[in-house]
């Protein structure tokens, strides 16, 4: 662990980028011996040469590749001028394109986007997506601007990044993040298509998270929240991990508090409620809603869509109490970084934490929770549903064909015809007493998986299932007990390390 990071373990408000580096180095330390073993392939290397190669690659993973700050003027609707600042950071560029969202918030700065870019590299590797990590942001409070002004800002920011070759379908592909969504992605595609991308057949692949009619994919909008639920589900249905918490498997009657009711929090709440959990609290900036009988999330979302806020919702009690520390089984921090710290961790009652946000838990906060036996499903894995479906959208764009368009009908027809053929043959077989064959649930699921949304959901399930197997195996192999974050980092670092190692590191 580098000297300057050692204090992070107890820091109550660590710098975000230092905190991500801390998690990275903590995992790298645990796995370093294994990485050294991989150097045995160089039989002519002396031990110190092996160590030097491992250290060099680990240092490379711990640094940022490129970071850009841009400033540009905008004229506001009232005639005043404003200089806007935006950022984009690239972490590891060995796997192109890079992938990572764009956020609009007042705390955005160079250091924050660098940290978030590195989380994206680890996240993509964690769920086996062939991308390096990136992140961008514009330092504005979007509520202070008209839609027209936001459009101007988005288009100017896009141009600045394009001029510097920082984004492009083959370079770095942004997506929604905090305070951005399909609308902003549409503006970016339009700006690119009209300018730098006017001859690019893959222009739609400049961003993901677009509206479906602009080349987006069904299921992307809800994907991060859906992934949070799937990630939680793959632990809640696993007896071995539930035994660790002393819980029965499944969601039924588990009480949940959601912090942050934006895109991720609202969809995650909807999915876990559908799975049988009871949402008893929603924490928003400055206030919260509680109802111990359960909050009807569909109804609350309807209210929010109409009123643009959840304040004033009458079927739950408004409170100023900090719900992060209220009694519940599962806590889902779904807003932003550093909300769980060593100041509140000791009072947190939840035994399972599903990190829908990026970096919501500080190392000092995590240490307290791990010591209490809390299971934290880390951001790298837990909120990877968004970028996973972004990957599907990107593939759809560069393949220029929607999922299922060419094959779904034939696949489903095949299942029907096979079952029909078997039944017809049985009928014709004299003396056959076997009753008519009916497809079981698994086969019916394949037969009925024909729409793009269904195909996306099942592909997301496959990704979440295969990566959780890896994370759990690493947790066992390195005897990490409930420290799933270190397991997820190790699982990701192995892959990044091998990619960099095989690429020859610095050979020209
Ligand atoms: N902003 C999301 C994240 O942090 C999605 C990124 C993407 O789809 O590229 O994972």
XYZ file of C-alpha atoms and ligand atoms in Angstrom:
518
model
C 0.000 0.000 0.000
C 1.586 3.334 -1.024
C 2.442 5.465 2.018
C 0.080 8.355 1.144
C -2.897 5.974 1.010
C -2.395 4.363 4.412
C -4.347 7.081 6.230
C -7.381 6.479 3.971
C -8.289 3.492 6.116
C -9.355 5.815 8.927
C -10.082 9.029 7.011
C -13.619 10.255 7.600
C -13.700 12.217 4.346
C -11.050 10.842 2.007
C -10.423 12.331 -1.390
C -12.511 10.228 -3.755
C -9.675 9.326 -6.125
C -7.447 8.320 -3.191
C -10.258 6.162 -1.855
C -10.615 4.252 -5.140
C -6.837 3.836 -5.298
C -6.903 2.521 -1.747
C -9.420 -0.184 -2.663
C -7.365 -1.061 -5.703
C -4.096 -1.350 -3.787
C -5.751 -3.296 -0.992
C -6.790 -5.952 -3.519
C -3.499 -5.799 -5.412
C -1.633 -6.515 -2.170
C -3.705 -9.635 -1.511
C -3.156 -11.017 -5.015
C 0.416 -9.934 -5.686
C 1.879 -13.380 -4.926
C -0.434 -14.933 -7.501
C 0.580 -12.338 -10.079
C 4.234 -13.088 -9.416
C 3.553 -16.760 -10.100
C 2.265 -15.756 -13.529
C 5.734 -14.364 -14.279
C 7.108 -17.915 -14.145
C 6.381 -17.987 -17.868
C 9.576 -15.917 -18.196
C 11.972 -18.633 -17.101
C 14.995 -16.431 -17.850
C 13.800 -13.648 -15.474
C 15.523 -13.219 -12.125
C 13.121 -12.903 -9.141
C 13.701 -9.129 -8.971
C 12.854 -8.812 -12.668
C 9.603 -10.654 -12.113
C 8.782 -8.372 -9.223
C 9.656 -5.302 -11.292
C 7.315 -6.378 -14.097
C 4.427 -7.046 -11.716
C 4.995 -3.728 -9.918
C 5.171 -1.820 -13.201
C 1.860 -3.225 -14.392
C 0.216 -2.610 -11.029
C 1.481 0.984 -11.072
C 0.119 1.409 -14.566
C -3.319 0.221 -13.448
C -3.099 2.659 -10.558
C -2.587 5.688 -12.808
C -4.786 7.683 -15.167
C -3.995 7.592 -18.843
C -5.469 10.895 -20.048
C -7.461 13.655 -18.480
C -8.921 16.691 -20.218
C -10.438 19.869 -18.864
C -12.355 22.127 -21.226
C -13.936 25.547 -20.750
C -16.372 27.241 -23.086
C -18.734 30.192 -22.907
C -22.516 29.985 -23.180
C -24.984 32.828 -23.495
C -27.920 32.202 -21.190
C -31.546 32.967 -22.066
C -31.405 36.190 -20.007
C -28.464 37.455 -22.065
C -25.786 36.818 -19.415
C -22.567 34.966 -20.216
C -21.182 32.034 -18.341
C -17.975 30.042 -18.634
C -18.714 26.364 -18.250
C -16.100 23.770 -17.291
C -16.219 20.134 -18.351
C -13.961 17.113 -17.920
C -13.266 13.711 -19.422
C -10.791 11.146 -18.106
C -9.519 7.942 -19.702
C -8.156 5.286 -17.385
C -6.735 2.247 -19.208
C -6.667 2.609 -22.979
C -5.563 -0.928 -23.839
C -9.091 -2.011 -24.440
C -10.905 0.336 -26.791
C -13.383 1.818 -26.832
C -13.435 3.152 -23.327
C -16.742 3.350 -21.580
C -18.178 5.601 -18.931
C -20.950 8.065 -18.257
C -21.235 11.833 -18.253
C -22.569 13.532 -15.133
C -23.823 17.042 -14.542
C -23.215 18.171 -10.958
C -21.539 20.911 -8.968
C -18.962 18.600 -7.376
C -17.576 17.410 -10.723
C -13.850 18.065 -11.059
C -10.771 16.495 -12.625
C -10.047 14.318 -9.634
C -13.608 13.009 -9.382
C -13.857 11.977 -13.027
C -10.441 10.294 -12.847
C -11.596 8.234 -9.894
C -14.857 7.358 -11.611
C -12.979 6.439 -14.807
C -10.875 3.924 -12.917
C -13.987 2.456 -11.258
C -15.324 1.960 -14.811
C -12.225 -0.027 -15.835
C -12.598 -2.307 -12.820
C -16.352 -2.572 -13.312
C -16.088 -3.553 -16.979
C -13.426 -6.144 -16.187
C -15.505 -7.404 -13.271
C -18.429 -8.262 -15.557
C -16.225 -9.301 -18.502
C -16.931 -6.408 -20.843
C -14.129 -5.651 -23.322
C -13.820 -1.971 -22.426
C -11.380 0.335 -20.706
C -12.849 2.851 -18.280
C -13.606 6.528 -18.688
C -15.830 9.184 -17.171
C -16.816 12.742 -17.878
C -18.752 15.527 -16.353
C -19.768 19.144 -16.549
C -19.652 21.245 -13.422
C -23.184 22.672 -13.405
C -26.316 22.362 -11.335
C -28.675 21.302 -14.142
C -31.742 22.559 -12.271
C -30.447 26.114 -12.752
C -30.626 25.953 -16.558
C -33.414 25.859 -19.117
C -33.670 22.853 -21.426
C -32.399 25.028 -24.263
C -29.364 26.074 -22.231
C -28.664 22.461 -21.260
C -28.783 21.522 -24.916
C -26.289 24.245 -25.806
C -23.966 23.146 -22.989
C -24.200 19.486 -24.032
C -23.460 20.274 -27.673
C -20.515 22.563 -26.827
C -19.065 19.994 -24.425
C -19.437 17.308 -27.124
C -17.579 19.464 -29.648
C -14.738 20.129 -27.254
C -14.290 16.411 -26.597
C -14.533 15.587 -30.306
C -11.928 18.188 -31.257
C -9.517 16.609 -28.802
C -10.289 13.090 -30.067
C -11.481 12.149 -26.592
C -14.758 10.509 -27.678
C -15.874 8.521 -30.717
C -17.439 5.143 -31.485
C -13.982 3.539 -31.623
C -12.364 5.683 -28.911
C -14.566 6.384 -25.919
C -18.319 5.939 -25.741
C -20.145 8.004 -23.082
C -23.492 7.126 -21.503
C -25.875 8.633 -18.945
C -24.751 9.137 -15.362
C -25.902 11.410 -12.521
C -28.349 14.046 -13.914
C -28.047 13.000 -17.548
C -30.195 10.592 -19.527
C -31.508 9.624 -22.977
C -32.268 13.278 -23.816
C -28.635 14.378 -23.429
C -27.444 11.265 -25.298
C -29.727 12.196 -28.217
C -28.187 15.659 -28.402
C -24.688 14.162 -28.437
C -25.511 11.745 -31.283
C -27.062 14.581 -33.253
C -24.073 16.861 -32.709
C -21.620 14.162 -33.731
C -23.640 13.065 -36.768
C -23.857 16.642 -38.034
C -20.157 17.345 -37.607
C -17.246 14.938 -37.142
C -19.436 11.874 -37.694
C -21.204 12.850 -40.900
C -19.495 10.044 -42.855
C -19.383 7.544 -39.986
C -21.680 4.591 -40.575
C -21.375 3.807 -36.855
C -22.287 7.326 -35.742
C -25.085 6.088 -33.441
C -22.437 4.216 -31.427
C -20.910 7.512 -30.214
C -22.944 7.099 -27.004
C -25.155 4.489 -25.350
C -28.262 5.072 -23.291
C -29.985 6.729 -26.245
C -33.761 6.689 -26.668
C -34.757 3.530 -28.540
C -35.906 5.517 -31.595
C -32.449 7.103 -31.879
C -30.695 3.714 -31.907
C -30.948 2.848 -28.222
C -31.892 -0.537 -26.886
C -34.982 -1.699 -25.019
C -34.090 -2.185 -21.378
C -31.155 0.259 -21.133
C -33.084 2.898 -19.206
C -33.924 0.504 -16.367
C -30.722 -1.560 -16.677
C -28.681 -0.233 -13.746
C -31.578 -0.629 -11.309
C -32.415 -4.025 -12.799
C -28.782 -5.039 -12.326
C -28.847 -3.954 -8.665
C -31.796 -6.258 -8.100
C -30.187 -9.138 -10.028
C -26.903 -8.701 -8.135
C -28.754 -8.733 -4.809
C -30.822 -11.698 -5.947
C -27.736 -13.779 -6.712
C -26.737 -13.447 -3.053
C -30.213 -13.610 -1.538
C -30.942 -16.895 -3.337
C -27.608 -18.404 -2.265
C -27.994 -20.379 0.949
C -24.305 -20.339 1.762
C -24.169 -16.533 1.779
C -27.507 -16.179 3.523
C -26.295 -18.520 6.265
C -23.473 -16.048 6.831
C -26.111 -13.405 7.604
C -28.327 -15.853 9.476
C -31.086 -15.175 6.944
C -33.579 -17.308 5.075
C -33.032 -17.198 1.305
C -35.139 -14.856 -0.831
C -36.530 -11.332 -0.724
C -39.829 -12.105 0.944
C -40.526 -9.742 3.855
C -37.013 -8.285 3.841
C -37.244 -4.566 4.624
C -35.385 -2.158 2.362
C -34.302 1.488 2.520
C -33.291 3.214 -0.698
C -31.017 6.246 -0.628
C -31.404 8.291 -3.821
C -34.536 8.045 -5.917
C -33.169 8.957 -9.346
C -32.986 6.523 -12.250
C -31.022 3.799 -10.420
C -32.818 4.016 -7.063
C -36.325 4.112 -8.482
C -35.868 1.158 -10.831
C -33.958 -0.867 -8.228
C -36.770 -0.196 -5.723
C -39.369 -1.291 -8.257
C -37.585 -4.560 -9.042
C -36.866 -5.551 -5.446
C -40.443 -4.767 -4.477
C -41.679 -6.998 -7.302
C -39.364 -9.708 -5.945
C -41.182 -9.589 -2.596
C -39.204 -7.111 -0.482
C -40.863 -4.294 1.449
C -39.573 -0.766 0.786
C -39.958 1.048 4.088
C -37.932 4.177 3.390
C -36.709 6.436 0.619
C -33.968 8.931 1.459
C -33.570 11.930 -0.818
C -31.289 14.943 -0.436
C -32.521 16.793 2.643
C -35.619 14.756 3.440
C -37.034 11.257 3.463
C -40.237 9.232 3.223
C -41.071 6.317 5.480
C -43.872 3.816 5.790
C -43.368 0.672 7.843
C -46.194 -1.058 5.970
C -44.296 -0.543 2.736
C -44.267 2.226 0.139
C -45.989 1.450 -3.157
C -43.095 2.246 -5.502
C -45.139 2.239 -8.736
C -47.477 4.786 -7.169
C -44.577 6.893 -5.889
C -42.925 6.902 -9.333
C -46.226 8.024 -10.870
C -46.370 10.841 -8.295
C -42.763 11.825 -9.010
C -43.307 11.881 -12.772
C -46.225 14.281 -12.295
C -44.790 16.534 -9.575
C -41.065 16.231 -10.467
C -40.366 15.537 -6.770
C -41.353 12.957 -4.181
C -41.877 15.701 -1.605
C -45.550 15.943 -0.680
C -46.335 12.255 -1.331
C -49.129 11.638 1.131
C -49.066 7.816 1.405
C -45.772 7.887 3.337
C -44.563 9.953 6.268
C -42.095 12.747 5.570
C -39.165 12.810 7.953
C -35.847 14.587 8.432
C -34.389 11.515 10.158
C -31.303 10.078 8.462
C -32.660 6.832 7.058
C -29.201 5.445 6.313
C -29.051 4.428 9.950
C -32.714 3.432 10.369
C -33.806 -0.141 11.118
C -33.968 -2.258 7.924
C -32.545 -5.455 6.455
C -31.201 -4.119 3.177
C -29.787 -0.689 2.397
C -29.429 0.446 -1.205
C -27.272 3.583 -1.609
C -28.160 4.628 -5.152
C -27.129 8.267 -5.418
C -23.520 9.282 -5.221
C -20.150 8.630 -3.600
C -19.047 8.699 0.050
C -22.429 8.521 1.758
C -21.430 5.680 4.091
C -18.491 6.788 6.225
C -16.971 5.930 9.601
C -19.299 8.567 11.082
C -22.512 6.681 10.264
C -21.313 3.095 9.648
C -21.468 2.048 13.298
C -25.152 3.054 13.433
C -26.155 1.304 10.223
C -28.575 -1.529 11.011
C -28.792 -3.150 7.564
C -26.981 -6.456 7.186
C -26.912 -6.357 3.397
C -25.848 -3.305 1.388
C -26.418 -3.156 -2.353
C -24.274 -0.407 -3.871
C -26.312 1.071 -6.712
C -24.127 4.204 -6.747
C -20.456 4.418 -7.650
C -18.238 4.556 -4.567
C -20.910 5.120 -1.892
C -18.819 3.584 0.914
C -15.510 4.971 2.212
C -12.799 2.503 3.304
C -13.132 3.623 6.941
C -16.903 3.119 6.795
C -16.471 -0.231 5.118
C -14.049 -1.477 7.759
C -16.625 -0.896 10.499
C -19.333 -2.625 8.482
C -17.169 -5.629 7.590
C -16.196 -6.038 11.240
C -19.905 -6.088 12.118
C -20.409 -8.905 9.577
C -22.329 -6.789 7.069
C -22.330 -8.046 3.483
C -21.644 -5.273 0.959
C -22.310 -6.125 -2.676
C -19.847 -3.651 -4.189
C -20.509 -1.069 -6.898
C -18.113 -2.750 -9.355
C -20.544 -5.606 -9.621
C -23.776 -4.302 -8.167
C -24.310 -1.369 -10.523
C -22.727 -2.958 -13.595
C -26.126 -3.643 -15.185
C -26.095 -0.217 -16.841
C -22.796 -0.559 -18.626
C -23.571 -4.179 -19.484
C -26.713 -3.202 -21.365
C -24.730 -0.290 -22.837
C -22.447 -2.950 -24.281
C -25.445 -4.688 -25.847
C -26.592 -1.350 -27.261
C -23.138 -0.682 -28.709
C -23.102 -4.117 -30.364
C -26.579 -3.460 -31.752
C -25.342 -0.159 -33.218
C -22.182 -1.460 -34.848
C -23.986 -4.559 -36.116
C -26.836 -2.417 -37.450
C -29.443 -4.963 -36.439
C -31.803 -5.165 -33.487
C -31.656 -8.198 -31.209
C -34.028 -10.915 -32.278
C -34.862 -9.319 -35.604
C -33.315 -12.107 -37.657
C -33.507 -15.092 -35.349
C -36.055 -14.792 -32.545
C -38.937 -16.089 -34.614
C -37.004 -19.086 -35.907
C -35.739 -19.986 -32.427
C -39.204 -19.890 -30.956
C -40.644 -21.727 -33.977
C -37.946 -24.385 -33.605
C -39.064 -25.144 -30.048
C -42.707 -25.440 -31.163
C -41.838 -27.681 -34.115
C -39.557 -30.002 -32.125
C -42.240 -30.540 -29.462
C -44.922 -31.009 -32.157
C -42.769 -33.504 -34.060
C -42.109 -35.565 -30.959
C -45.791 -35.598 -30.062
C -46.800 -36.578 -33.613
C -44.267 -39.417 -33.659
C -45.466 -40.644 -30.280
C -49.063 -40.629 -31.481
C -48.118 -42.711 -34.497
C -46.225 -45.253 -32.416
C -48.497 -48.148 -31.775
C -48.971 -49.060 -28.121
C -47.187 -45.920 -26.907
C -48.439 -44.896 -23.493
C -46.278 -41.796 -23.055
C -48.576 -38.777 -22.580
C -48.244 -35.691 -24.772
C -44.963 -33.871 -24.089
C -45.284 -30.322 -22.790
C -42.316 -27.936 -22.569
C -41.004 -27.299 -19.068
C -40.482 -23.785 -17.683
C -36.917 -23.455 -18.963
C -37.869 -24.473 -22.491
C -40.938 -22.217 -22.430
C -38.706 -19.337 -21.390
C -36.454 -19.916 -24.409
C -39.497 -20.290 -26.700
C -41.059 -17.071 -25.462
C -37.864 -14.990 -25.389
C -38.482 -13.135 -28.612
C -38.578 -9.408 -27.961
C -35.472 -7.268 -27.694
C -36.348 -6.441 -24.060
C -36.565 -10.160 -23.169
C -33.334 -10.983 -24.963
C -31.570 -8.095 -23.198
C -32.898 -9.189 -19.815
C -31.742 -12.768 -20.255
C -28.335 -11.666 -21.564
C -27.949 -9.360 -18.544
C -28.865 -12.290 -16.295
C -26.154 -14.393 -17.957
C -23.537 -11.683 -17.388
C -24.526 -11.147 -13.752
C -24.570 -14.896 -13.064
C -21.222 -15.632 -14.648
C -19.435 -12.786 -12.893
C -20.848 -13.544 -9.463
C -19.492 -17.084 -9.754
C -16.023 -15.569 -10.247
C -16.369 -13.114 -7.365
C -17.583 -15.786 -4.944
C -14.804 -18.162 -6.012
C -12.179 -15.452 -5.414
C -13.680 -14.691 -1.996
C -13.201 -18.366 -1.092
C -9.783 -18.746 -2.702
C -8.318 -15.749 -0.862
C -10.341 -16.372 2.319
C -11.868 -12.920 2.223
C -14.919 -13.821 4.285
C -17.503 -11.019 3.736
C -15.107 -8.633 1.949
C -16.731 -8.858 -1.463
C -15.221 -5.582 -2.674
C -11.705 -6.945 -2.448
C -12.933 -10.115 -4.174
C -14.505 -8.101 -7.008
C -11.373 -5.991 -7.408
C -9.140 -9.083 -7.503
C -11.442 -10.735 -10.030
C -11.226 -7.595 -12.200
C -7.508 -6.906 -11.714
C -6.499 -10.392 -12.868
C -8.081 -9.675 -16.235
C -6.733 -6.141 -16.611
C -3.296 -7.303 -15.516
C -3.224 -10.090 -18.091
C -4.382 -7.771 -20.870
C -1.618 -5.278 -20.090
C 0.973 -7.981 -19.530
C 0.231 -9.697 -22.843
C 0.283 -6.397 -24.691
C 3.980 -6.094 -23.890
C 3.586 -3.073 -21.572
C 5.849 -0.465 -23.091
C 7.248 -2.092 -26.226
C 6.784 0.167 -29.267
N -22.844 5.700 -15.807
C -23.029 4.297 -15.727
C -22.005 3.681 -14.799
O -21.429 4.335 -13.976
C -23.087 3.637 -17.084
C -21.857 3.764 -17.925
C -22.042 3.237 -19.340
O -23.070 2.694 -19.654
O -21.096 3.427 -20.108
O -21.809 2.501 -14.806
